[in-house]
Structure formats: C-alpha cells, structure tokens
Amino acid sequence: AGIVSALGIAAGCFVHIVLVTFGLAAILNAVPVLFYIVKYCGAAYLIYLGIQTLINKNALASPQILPESLSKIFRDGFITNALNPKVALFFMAFLPQFADAQNFSASVALLGVIFNVSGTLVNIAVAVTAGSMGGFIREKLEASPFFKWLVGGTFILLGFRMALQKRN
C-alpha cells in the first residue's frame, strides 16, 4: 500500500512537471485566484481525510478492518499531490535554474522526471521501512483511540496549515 501511495504521489507530481514544462504553472503564479482555488481544494481534501479517519468507527481501531483498495490508495496519493500548488511553484522556481536555454522545455521536463524518480525511490524506501514496522503499529497503536485521533488530527492540521499558509 505504501508503494502504491508513493506511485500515486509520483503521478500527481507529473501533473506539475507537465504544467511547468509547458509554462502553465506560470498561470498559477500570475493569477492568484487560481492558485488559491487549487490550494483550498488541496487543504479541503486533507481535512476531509482527517475527518473521515475520526468519524469512521473502524478506521485504525480494529484488527479486522479490510485494507483499502490499491486503486483508492493510488488515487488519494495522486489527488493530494496534484492539488498541492506549492509543488508547481517549487518546480517553477527550482527547475529553470538548471535548464538548458536552447532546449528549455525538454530540459525542464527531464529535470522534473529525474527529481520525481529520485523522490519516488525515497518515498518507496520510507514505505517499505514503515511497512516492516506495521506489525508493531497494529499491535501497540491501532487499538488506541489516541492513535486514531493522532492520525485524523494530523491530516486536519496539515489541511488547515496549507489553507492558512501565506503565498511566497
């Protein structure tokens, strides 16, 4: 599941790579209302995930809980990253510095792919490491209402942080 989530995040990152490659991310920067629409959609989605965790009686609390489908896990990773406008702004600020002026779009695309692949490998390593600790987490933490509130609360706080963070 962690690997599939990392792949969903990577797919969401490709949305931003394409936007930056074709200059569309500049629109997010030039038209603040579009930036804020994407930003608030992403924040609302994180808050939604947190609330779902808190209100779902089975979320994180029962060893009999069925795992999420891999397609839902992929979709959640994709949506979370694709709706994060700061990824596009990061690529817009970072990638052009290293792009070849004569093949600008191709250079930006290649640099974006390299960044995304390396980041995905790190995310997969984190997922595998966390997955190996899954037994401990299930035994010690899942039965704890504290853990459910910690996970749900973290998503909600991240959503509010995203919504309230000032644009750079």
Coordinates of N, CA, C and O in Angstrom, one line a residue:
A1 N 0.8 -1.2 0.0 CA 0.0 0.0 0.0 C 0.9 1.3 0.0 O 0.6 2.2 -0.7
G2 N 1.9 1.2 0.8 CA 2.8 2.4 0.8 C 3.5 2.6 -0.5 O 3.7 3.8 -0.9
I3 N 3.9 1.6 -1.2 CA 4.5 1.7 -2.5 C 3.5 2.3 -3.5 O 3.8 3.2 -4.3
V4 N 2.3 1.8 -3.5 CA 1.2 2.3 -4.4 C 0.9 3.8 -4.1 O 0.8 4.6 -5.0
S5 N 0.9 4.1 -2.8 CA 0.7 5.5 -2.4 C 1.9 6.4 -3.0 O 1.6 7.5 -3.6
A6 N 3.1 5.9 -2.9 CA 4.3 6.6 -3.4 C 4.1 6.8 -5.0 O 4.5 7.9 -5.5
L7 N 3.6 5.8 -5.6 CA 3.4 5.9 -7.1 C 2.3 6.9 -7.4 O 2.4 7.6 -8.4
G8 N 1.3 6.9 -6.6 CA 0.2 7.9 -6.8 C 0.7 9.3 -6.6 O 0.4 10.3 -7.4
I9 N 1.6 9.5 -5.6 CA 2.2 10.8 -5.4 C 3.1 11.2 -6.6 O 3.1 12.3 -7.0
A10 N 3.8 10.2 -7.1 CA 4.6 10.5 -8.3 C 3.8 10.9 -9.5 O 4.1 11.8 -10.2
A11 N 2.7 10.2 -9.6 CA 1.8 10.5 -10.8 C 1.2 12.0 -10.6 O 1.2 12.7 -11.6
G12 N 0.9 12.4 -9.4 CA 0.5 13.7 -9.1 C 1.6 14.7 -9.4 O 1.3 15.8 -9.9
C13 N 2.8 14.3 -9.1 CA 4.0 15.2 -9.4 C 4.1 15.4 -10.9 O 4.5 16.5 -11.4
F14 N 3.8 14.4 -11.7 CA 3.9 14.5 -13.2 C 3.0 15.6 -13.7 O 3.2 16.2 -14.7
V15 N 1.8 15.8 -13.0 CA 0.9 16.8 -13.4 C 1.7 18.2 -13.4 O 1.6 19.0 -14.3
H16 N 2.4 18.4 -12.3 CA 3.1 19.6 -12.1 C 4.3 19.7 -13.1 O 4.6 20.8 -13.6
I17 N 4.9 18.6 -13.4 CA 6.1 18.7 -14.3 C 5.5 19.1 -15.7 O 6.2 19.9 -16.4
V18 N 4.4 18.5 -16.1 CA 3.8 18.9 -17.4 C 3.4 20.4 -17.4 O 3.7 21.1 -18.3
L19 N 2.8 20.9 -16.3 CA 2.4 22.3 -16.2 C 3.6 23.2 -16.3 O 3.6 24.2 -17.0
V20 N 4.7 22.9 -15.6 CA 5.9 23.7 -15.7 C 6.5 23.6 -17.0 O 7.0 24.6 -17.6
T21 N 6.6 22.4 -17.6 CA 7.3 22.3 -18.9 C 6.6 23.1 -20.0 O 7.3 23.7 -20.8
F22 N 5.3 23.2 -19.9 CA 4.6 23.9 -20.9 C 4.2 25.4 -20.5 O 3.4 26.0 -21.1
G23 N 4.8 25.8 -19.3 CA 4.6 27.1 -18.9 C 3.2 27.4 -18.2 O 2.9 28.5 -17.8
L24 N 2.4 26.4 -18.1 CA 1.1 26.6 -17.5 C 1.1 26.9 -16.0 O 0.2 27.6 -15.5
A25 N 2.2 26.5 -15.3 CA 2.3 26.7 -13.9 C 2.4 28.2 -13.7 O 2.1 28.8 -12.6
A26 N 3.0 28.9 -14.6 CA 3.1 30.4 -14.5 C 1.7 31.0 -14.3 O 1.6 32.1 -13.7
I27 N 0.7 30.4 -14.9 CA -0.7 30.9 -14.7 C -1.0 30.9 -13.2 O -1.7 31.9 -12.7
L28 N -0.7 29.8 -12.5 CA -0.9 29.8 -11.1 C -0.3 31.0 -10.3 O -0.8 31.5 -9.4
N29 N 0.9 31.3 -10.8 CA 1.6 32.4 -10.2 C 1.1 33.8 -10.6 O 1.0 34.7 -9.8
A30 N 0.7 33.9 -11.8 CA 0.2 35.2 -12.3 C -1.3 35.5 -12.0 O -1.7 36.6 -11.8
V31 N -2.1 34.4 -11.8 CA -3.5 34.6 -11.4 C -3.7 34.0 -10.0 O -4.0 32.8 -9.9
P32 N -3.6 34.9 -9.0 CA -3.7 34.4 -7.6 C -4.9 33.6 -7.3 O -4.9 32.7 -6.5
V33 N -6.0 34.0 -7.9 CA -7.3 33.3 -7.6 C -7.2 31.8 -8.0 O -7.7 30.9 -7.3
L34 N -6.5 31.5 -9.1 CA -6.4 30.1 -9.5 C -5.5 29.3 -8.5 O -5.7 28.2 -8.1
F35 N -4.4 30.0 -8.0 CA -3.5 29.4 -7.0 C -4.4 29.1 -5.8 O -4.3 28.0 -5.2
Y36 N -5.2 30.0 -5.3 CA -6.0 29.8 -4.1 C -7.0 28.7 -4.3 O -7.3 28.0 -3.4
I37 N -7.6 28.6 -5.5 CA -8.6 27.6 -5.7 C -7.9 26.2 -5.6 O -8.4 25.3 -4.8
V38 N -6.8 26.0 -6.2 CA -6.1 24.8 -6.1 C -5.6 24.5 -4.6 O -5.8 23.4 -4.1
K39 N -5.1 25.6 -4.0 CA -4.6 25.5 -2.6 C -5.8 25.0 -1.7 O -5.6 24.1 -0.9
Y40 N -6.9 25.7 -1.8 CA -8.0 25.4 -0.9 C -8.7 24.0 -1.2 O -9.1 23.4 -0.3
C41 N -8.6 23.6 -2.4 CA -9.1 22.3 -2.8 C -8.2 21.2 -2.1 O -8.7 20.2 -1.5
G42 N -6.9 21.4 -2.2 CA -6.0 20.5 -1.5 C -6.1 20.5 0.0 O -6.1 19.4 0.6
A43 N -6.3 21.7 0.6 CA -6.5 21.8 2.0 C -7.8 21.1 2.4 O -7.8 20.3 3.4
A44 N -8.9 21.3 1.7 CA -10.1 20.7 2.0 C -10.1 19.2 1.9 O -10.6 18.5 2.7
Y45 N -9.3 18.7 0.9 CA -9.2 17.2 0.8 C -8.4 16.6 2.0 O -8.8 15.6 2.5
L46 N -7.4 17.3 2.5 CA -6.7 16.8 3.6 C -7.6 16.8 4.9 O -7.6 15.9 5.7
I47 N -8.3 17.9 5.0 CA -9.3 18.0 6.2 C -10.3 16.9 6.0 O -10.7 16.2 7.0
Y48 N -10.8 16.6 4.8 CA -11.8 15.6 4.6 C -11.2 14.2 5.0 O -11.9 13.4 5.7
L49 N -10.0 13.9 4.6 CA -9.3 12.6 5.0 C -9.2 12.5 6.5 O -9.5 11.5 7.1
G50 N -8.9 13.6 7.2 CA -8.8 13.6 8.6 C -10.1 13.4 9.3 O -10.2 12.6 10.2
I51 N -11.2 14.0 8.8 CA -12.5 13.9 9.4 C -13.0 12.4 9.2 O -13.6 11.8 10.1
Q52 N -12.7 11.9 8.0 CA -13.1 10.5 7.7 C -12.4 9.5 8.7 O -13.0 8.6 9.1
T53 N -11.2 9.8 9.0 CA -10.5 9.0 9.9 C -11.1 9.0 11.3 O -11.3 8.0 12.0
L54 N -11.5 10.2 11.7 CA -12.1 10.4 13.1 C -13.5 9.9 13.2 O -13.8 9.3 14.2
I55 N -14.3 10.0 12.1 CA -15.7 9.5 12.3 C -15.9 8.1 11.9 O -16.9 7.5 12.3
N56 N -15.0 7.5 11.2 CA -15.1 6.1 10.8 C -14.8 5.2 12.0 O -13.7 5.2 12.5
K57 N -15.8 4.5 12.5 CA -15.6 3.6 13.7 C -14.5 2.6 13.5 O -13.9 2.2 14.4
N58 N -14.3 2.1 12.3 CA -13.3 1.1 12.1 C -11.9 1.6 11.7 O -11.0 0.8 11.7
A59 N -11.8 2.9 11.4 CA -10.5 3.4 10.9 C -9.5 3.3 12.0 O -9.7 3.8 13.1
L60 N -8.5 2.5 11.7 CA -7.3 2.3 12.6 C -7.6 1.6 13.9 O -6.7 1.5 14.7
A61 N -8.9 1.3 14.2 CA -9.2 0.8 15.5 C -9.4 -0.7 15.6 O -9.4 -1.3 16.7
S62 N -9.6 -1.4 14.5 CA -10.0 -2.8 14.6 C -9.0 -3.7 13.7 O -8.8 -3.3 12.6
P63 N -8.5 -4.8 14.3 CA -7.6 -5.6 13.6 C -8.4 -6.3 12.4 O -7.7 -6.8 11.5
Q64 N -9.7 -6.3 12.4 CA -10.5 -6.9 11.3 C -10.7 -6.0 10.2 O -11.4 -6.3 9.2
I65 N -10.2 -4.8 10.2 CA -10.5 -3.8 9.2 C -9.9 -4.3 7.9 O -8.8 -4.8 7.8
L66 N -10.7 -4.2 6.8 CA -10.2 -4.6 5.5 C -9.3 -3.5 4.9 O -9.6 -2.3 5.1
P67 N -8.3 -3.8 4.3 CA -7.4 -2.8 3.7 C -8.1 -2.1 2.6 O -9.0 -2.6 1.9
E68 N -7.7 -0.9 2.3 CA -8.2 -0.1 1.2 C -7.8 -0.7 -0.1 O -6.8 -1.3 -0.2
S69 N -8.6 -0.5 -1.1 CA -8.2 -1.0 -2.4 C -7.0 -0.2 -2.9 O -6.8 1.0 -2.6
L70 N -6.1 -0.8 -3.7 CA -4.9 -0.2 -4.2 C -5.3 1.0 -5.1 O -4.5 2.0 -5.1
S71 N -6.4 0.9 -5.8 CA -6.8 2.0 -6.7 C -7.1 3.2 -5.8 O -6.8 4.4 -6.2
K72 N -7.8 3.0 -4.7 CA -8.1 4.2 -3.8 C -6.9 4.8 -3.2 O -6.7 6.0 -3.1
I73 N -5.9 3.9 -2.8 CA -4.7 4.4 -2.2 C -3.9 5.2 -3.3 O -3.4 6.3 -3.0
F74 N -3.8 4.7 -4.5 CA -3.2 5.4 -5.6 C -3.9 6.8 -5.8 O -3.2 7.8 -5.9
R75 N -5.2 6.8 -5.9 CA -6.0 8.0 -6.2 C -5.7 9.0 -5.1 O -5.5 10.2 -5.4
D76 N -5.7 8.6 -3.8 CA -5.5 9.5 -2.7 C -4.1 10.2 -2.8 O -4.0 11.4 -2.6
G77 N -3.1 9.4 -3.1 CA -1.8 9.9 -3.3 C -1.7 10.9 -4.4 O -1.1 12.0 -4.3
F78 N -2.3 10.5 -5.5 CA -2.4 11.4 -6.7 C -3.1 12.7 -6.4 O -2.5 13.8 -6.7
I79 N -4.3 12.7 -5.9 CA -5.0 13.9 -5.6 C -4.3 14.8 -4.6 O -4.2 16.0 -4.8
T80 N -3.8 14.2 -3.6 CA -3.1 15.0 -2.6 C -1.9 15.8 -3.2 O -1.7 17.0 -2.9
N81 N -1.2 15.2 -4.1 CA 0.0 15.9 -4.7 C -0.5 16.8 -5.8 O 0.0 17.9 -5.9
A82 N -1.4 16.3 -6.6 CA -1.8 17.1 -7.8 C -2.5 18.4 -7.3 O -2.4 19.4 -8.0
L83 N -3.2 18.4 -6.2 CA -3.8 19.6 -5.7 C -3.0 20.5 -4.8 O -3.5 21.4 -4.1
N84 N -1.7 20.2 -4.7 CA -0.8 21.0 -3.9 C -0.1 22.0 -4.8 O 0.9 21.6 -5.5
P85 N -0.5 23.2 -4.9 CA 0.1 24.2 -5.8 C 1.5 24.5 -5.5 O 2.2 25.0 -6.3
K86 N 1.9 24.2 -4.3 CA 3.3 24.5 -3.9 C 4.3 23.6 -4.7 O 5.5 24.0 -4.9
V87 N 3.8 22.5 -5.1 CA 4.7 21.6 -5.9 C 5.0 22.3 -7.3 O 6.2 22.4 -7.7
A88 N 4.0 22.8 -7.9 CA 4.2 23.6 -9.2 C 5.1 24.8 -9.0 O 6.0 25.0 -9.8
L89 N 4.8 25.5 -7.9 CA 5.6 26.7 -7.6 C 7.1 26.3 -7.3 O 8.0 27.0 -7.8
F90 N 7.3 25.2 -6.6 CA 8.7 24.7 -6.4 C 9.3 24.4 -7.7 O 10.5 24.8 -7.9
F91 N 8.7 23.6 -8.6 CA 9.3 23.3 -9.8 C 9.5 24.5 -10.7 O 10.6 24.6 -11.4
M92 N 8.6 25.5 -10.6 CA 8.8 26.7 -11.4 C 10.0 27.5 -10.9 O 10.8 28.1 -11.7
A93 N 10.3 27.5 -9.6 CA 11.4 28.2 -9.1 C 12.7 27.5 -9.2 O 13.8 28.1 -9.4
F94 N 12.6 26.1 -9.1 CA 13.8 25.3 -9.0 C 14.4 24.9 -10.3 O 15.6 25.0 -10.7
L95 N 13.5 24.3 -11.2 CA 14.0 23.6 -12.4 C 14.6 24.5 -13.4 O 15.6 24.2 -14.0
P96 N 14.0 25.7 -13.7 CA 14.5 26.6 -14.8 C 16.0 27.0 -14.5 O 16.7 27.3 -15.5
Q97 N 16.4 27.0 -13.3 CA 17.8 27.4 -13.0 C 18.8 26.5 -13.6 O 19.9 26.9 -13.9
F98 N 18.4 25.3 -13.8 CA 19.3 24.2 -14.3 C 19.0 23.8 -15.7 O 19.7 22.9 -16.2
A99 N 18.0 24.4 -16.3 CA 17.6 24.0 -17.7 C 18.5 24.7 -18.7 O 19.0 25.8 -18.6
D100 N 18.7 23.9 -19.8 CA 19.4 24.4 -21.0 C 18.5 25.4 -21.7 O 17.4 25.1 -22.1
A101 N 19.0 26.6 -21.9 CA 18.2 27.7 -22.5 C 17.8 27.3 -24.0 O 16.7 27.7 -24.4
Q102 N 18.6 26.5 -24.7 CA 18.3 26.2 -26.1 C 17.3 25.1 -26.2 O 16.6 25.0 -27.2
N103 N 17.2 24.3 -25.2 CA 16.2 23.2 -25.2 C 15.4 23.3 -23.8 O 15.4 22.3 -23.1
F104 N 14.9 24.5 -23.6 CA 14.3 24.8 -22.3 C 13.3 23.8 -21.8 O 13.4 23.2 -20.8
S105 N 12.2 23.6 -22.6 CA 11.1 22.7 -22.2 C 11.6 21.3 -22.0 O 11.2 20.6 -21.0
A106 N 12.4 20.8 -22.9 CA 12.9 19.4 -22.8 C 13.8 19.3 -21.5 O 13.7 18.3 -20.8
S107 N 14.6 20.3 -21.3 CA 15.5 20.3 -20.1 C 14.6 20.3 -18.8 O 14.9 19.5 -17.9
V108 N 13.6 21.1 -18.8 CA 12.8 21.2 -17.6 C 12.0 19.9 -17.4 O 12.0 19.4 -16.3
A109 N 11.5 19.3 -18.5 CA 10.9 18.0 -18.4 C 11.8 16.9 -17.8 O 11.4 16.2 -16.9
L110 N 13.0 16.9 -18.4 CA 14.0 15.9 -18.0 C 14.3 16.0 -16.5 O 14.4 15.1 -15.7
L111 N 14.6 17.3 -16.1 CA 15.0 17.5 -14.7 C 13.8 17.2 -13.8 O 14.0 16.6 -12.7
G112 N 12.6 17.5 -14.2 CA 11.4 17.1 -13.4 C 11.3 15.6 -13.2 O 11.0 15.1 -12.1
V113 N 11.5 14.9 -14.3 CA 11.4 13.4 -14.2 C 12.5 12.9 -13.3 O 12.2 12.0 -12.5
I114 N 13.7 13.4 -13.4 CA 14.8 12.9 -12.5 C 14.4 13.2 -11.1 O 14.6 12.4 -10.2
F115 N 14.0 14.4 -10.8 CA 13.6 14.8 -9.5 C 12.5 13.9 -9.0 O 12.5 13.3 -7.8
N116 N 11.5 13.6 -9.8 CA 10.3 12.8 -9.4 C 10.7 11.3 -9.2 O 10.3 10.7 -8.2
V117 N 11.6 10.8 -10.1 CA 12.0 9.4 -9.9 C 12.8 9.2 -8.6 O 12.6 8.3 -7.8
S118 N 13.7 10.2 -8.3 CA 14.5 10.1 -7.1 C 13.7 10.2 -5.9 O 13.8 9.5 -4.9
G119 N 12.7 11.2 -5.9 CA 11.8 11.4 -4.8 C 10.9 10.1 -4.6 O 10.6 9.8 -3.4
T120 N 10.5 9.5 -5.7 CA 9.7 8.3 -5.6 C 10.4 7.2 -4.9 O 9.9 6.4 -4.1
L121 N 11.7 7.0 -5.3 CA 12.5 6.0 -4.7 C 12.7 6.2 -3.2 O 12.6 5.3 -2.4
V122 N 12.8 7.5 -2.8 CA 12.9 7.8 -1.3 C 11.6 7.4 -0.7 O 11.5 6.8 0.4
N123 N 10.5 7.8 -1.3 CA 9.1 7.5 -0.7 C 8.9 6.0 -0.6 O 8.3 5.5 0.3
I124 N 9.3 5.3 -1.6 CA 9.2 3.8 -1.6 C 10.0 3.2 -0.4 O 9.6 2.3 0.3
A125 N 11.3 3.7 -0.3 CA 12.1 3.3 0.8 C 11.4 3.5 2.2 O 11.4 2.7 3.1
V126 N 10.9 4.7 2.3 CA 10.1 5.1 3.6 C 8.9 4.1 3.7 O 8.7 3.6 4.8
A127 N 8.2 3.8 2.7 CA 7.0 3.0 2.7 C 7.5 1.5 3.2 O 6.8 0.9 4.0
V128 N 8.5 1.0 2.6 CA 9.0 -0.3 2.9 C 9.4 -0.4 4.4 O 9.1 -1.3 5.1
T129 N 10.2 0.7 4.8 CA 10.6 0.7 6.2 C 9.4 0.8 7.2 O 9.4 0.1 8.1
A130 N 8.5 1.7 6.8 CA 7.3 1.8 7.7 C 6.5 0.5 7.6 O 5.9 0.1 8.7
G131 N 6.4 -0.1 6.5 CA 5.7 -1.4 6.4 C 6.2 -2.5 7.2 O 5.5 -3.3 7.8
S132 N 7.6 -2.5 7.3 CA 8.2 -3.5 8.2 C 7.9 -3.3 9.6 O 8.0 -4.2 10.4
M133 N 7.5 -2.1 10.0 CA 7.2 -1.8 11.4 C 5.7 -1.9 11.6 O 5.2 -1.7 12.7
G134 N 4.9 -2.3 10.6 CA 3.5 -2.4 10.6 C 2.9 -3.3 11.7 O 1.9 -3.0 12.3
G135 N 3.6 -4.4 11.9 CA 3.1 -5.3 13.0 C 3.1 -4.7 14.3 O 2.2 -4.8 15.1
F136 N 4.2 -4.0 14.6 CA 4.3 -3.3 15.9 C 3.2 -2.2 16.0 O 2.5 -2.1 17.1
I137 N 3.0 -1.5 15.0 CA 2.0 -0.4 15.0 C 0.6 -1.0 15.2 O -0.2 -0.5 16.0
R138 N 0.3 -2.1 14.5 CA -1.0 -2.7 14.6 C -1.2 -3.2 16.0 O -2.3 -3.1 16.6
E139 N -0.2 -3.9 16.6 CA -0.3 -4.5 17.9 C -0.4 -3.4 19.0 O -1.3 -3.5 19.9
K140 N 0.4 -2.4 18.9 CA 0.5 -1.5 20.0 C -0.3 -0.2 19.9 O -0.8 0.4 20.9
L141 N -0.5 0.3 18.7 CA -1.1 1.6 18.5 C -2.5 1.6 17.9 O -3.3 2.4 18.3
E142 N -2.9 0.6 17.0 CA -4.2 0.7 16.4 C -5.3 0.6 17.4 O -6.3 1.3 17.1
A143 N -5.2 -0.2 18.4 CA -6.3 -0.3 19.3 C -6.5 1.0 20.2 O -7.5 1.2 20.8
S144 N -5.5 1.8 20.1 CA -5.5 3.0 20.9 C -6.3 4.1 20.3 O -6.1 4.5 19.1
P145 N -7.4 4.7 21.0 CA -8.1 5.8 20.4 C -7.2 7.0 20.1 O -7.4 7.8 19.2
F146 N -6.1 7.1 20.9 CA -5.2 8.2 20.8 C -4.6 8.1 19.4 O -4.4 9.2 18.7
F147 N -4.2 7.0 18.9 CA -3.6 6.9 17.5 C -4.6 7.3 16.5 O -4.2 8.0 15.5
K148 N -5.8 6.9 16.6 CA -6.8 7.4 15.6 C -7.0 8.9 15.6 O -7.0 9.5 14.6
W149 N -7.0 9.5 16.8 CA -7.1 10.9 16.9 C -5.8 11.6 16.4 O -5.8 12.7 15.8
L150 N -4.7 11.0 16.6 CA -3.4 11.5 16.2 C -3.3 11.5 14.6 O -3.0 12.6 14.0
V151 N -3.7 10.4 14.0 CA -3.7 10.4 12.5 C -4.7 11.3 11.9 O -4.4 12.2 11.1
G152 N -6.0 11.3 12.4 CA -7.0 12.2 11.9 C -6.7 13.6 12.1 O -6.8 14.5 11.3
G153 N -6.2 13.9 13.4 CA -5.9 15.3 13.7 C -4.7 15.8 12.9 O -4.7 17.0 12.5
T154 N -3.8 14.9 12.6 CA -2.6 15.4 11.8 C -3.1 15.8 10.4 O -2.6 16.8 9.9
F155 N -4.0 15.0 9.8 CA -4.5 15.4 8.4 C -5.2 16.7 8.5 O -5.0 17.6 7.6
I156 N -6.0 16.9 9.5 CA -6.8 18.1 9.7 C -5.8 19.3 9.9 O -6.0 20.4 9.2
L157 N -4.9 19.1 10.8 CA -3.9 20.2 11.0 C -3.1 20.6 9.7 O -2.9 21.7 9.4
L158 N -2.7 19.5 9.0 CA -2.0 19.8 7.7 C -2.9 20.5 6.7 O -2.4 21.4 6.0
G159 N -4.2 20.2 6.7 CA -5.1 20.9 5.8 C -5.3 22.3 6.2 O -5.2 23.2 5.3
F160 N -5.4 22.6 7.5 CA -5.5 24.0 7.9 C -4.2 24.8 7.7 O -4.2 25.9 7.3
R161 N -3.1 24.1 8.0 CA -1.8 24.7 7.7 C -1.7 25.1 6.3 O -1.2 26.2 5.9
M162 N -2.1 24.2 5.4 CA -2.0 24.5 4.0 C -2.9 25.7 3.6 O -2.5 26.6 2.8
A163 N -4.1 25.7 4.2 CA -5.1 26.8 3.9 C -4.6 28.1 4.4 O -4.9 29.1 3.8
L164 N -4.0 28.1 5.5 CA -3.6 29.4 6.2 C -2.2 29.9 5.8 O -1.9 31.0 6.1
Q165 N -1.4 29.1 5.2 CA -0.1 29.5 4.9 C -0.1 30.6 3.8 O -0.8 30.5 2.9
K166 N 0.7 31.6 4.1 CA 0.8 32.7 3.1 C 1.6 32.3 1.9 O 2.4 31.4 1.9
R167 N 1.2 32.9 0.8 CA 1.8 32.6 -0.5 C 3.1 33.3 -0.6 O 3.2 34.5 -0.2
N168 N 4.2 32.6 -1.0 CA 5.5 33.2 -1.1 C 5.7 33.9 -2.4 O 5.3 33.6 -3.4

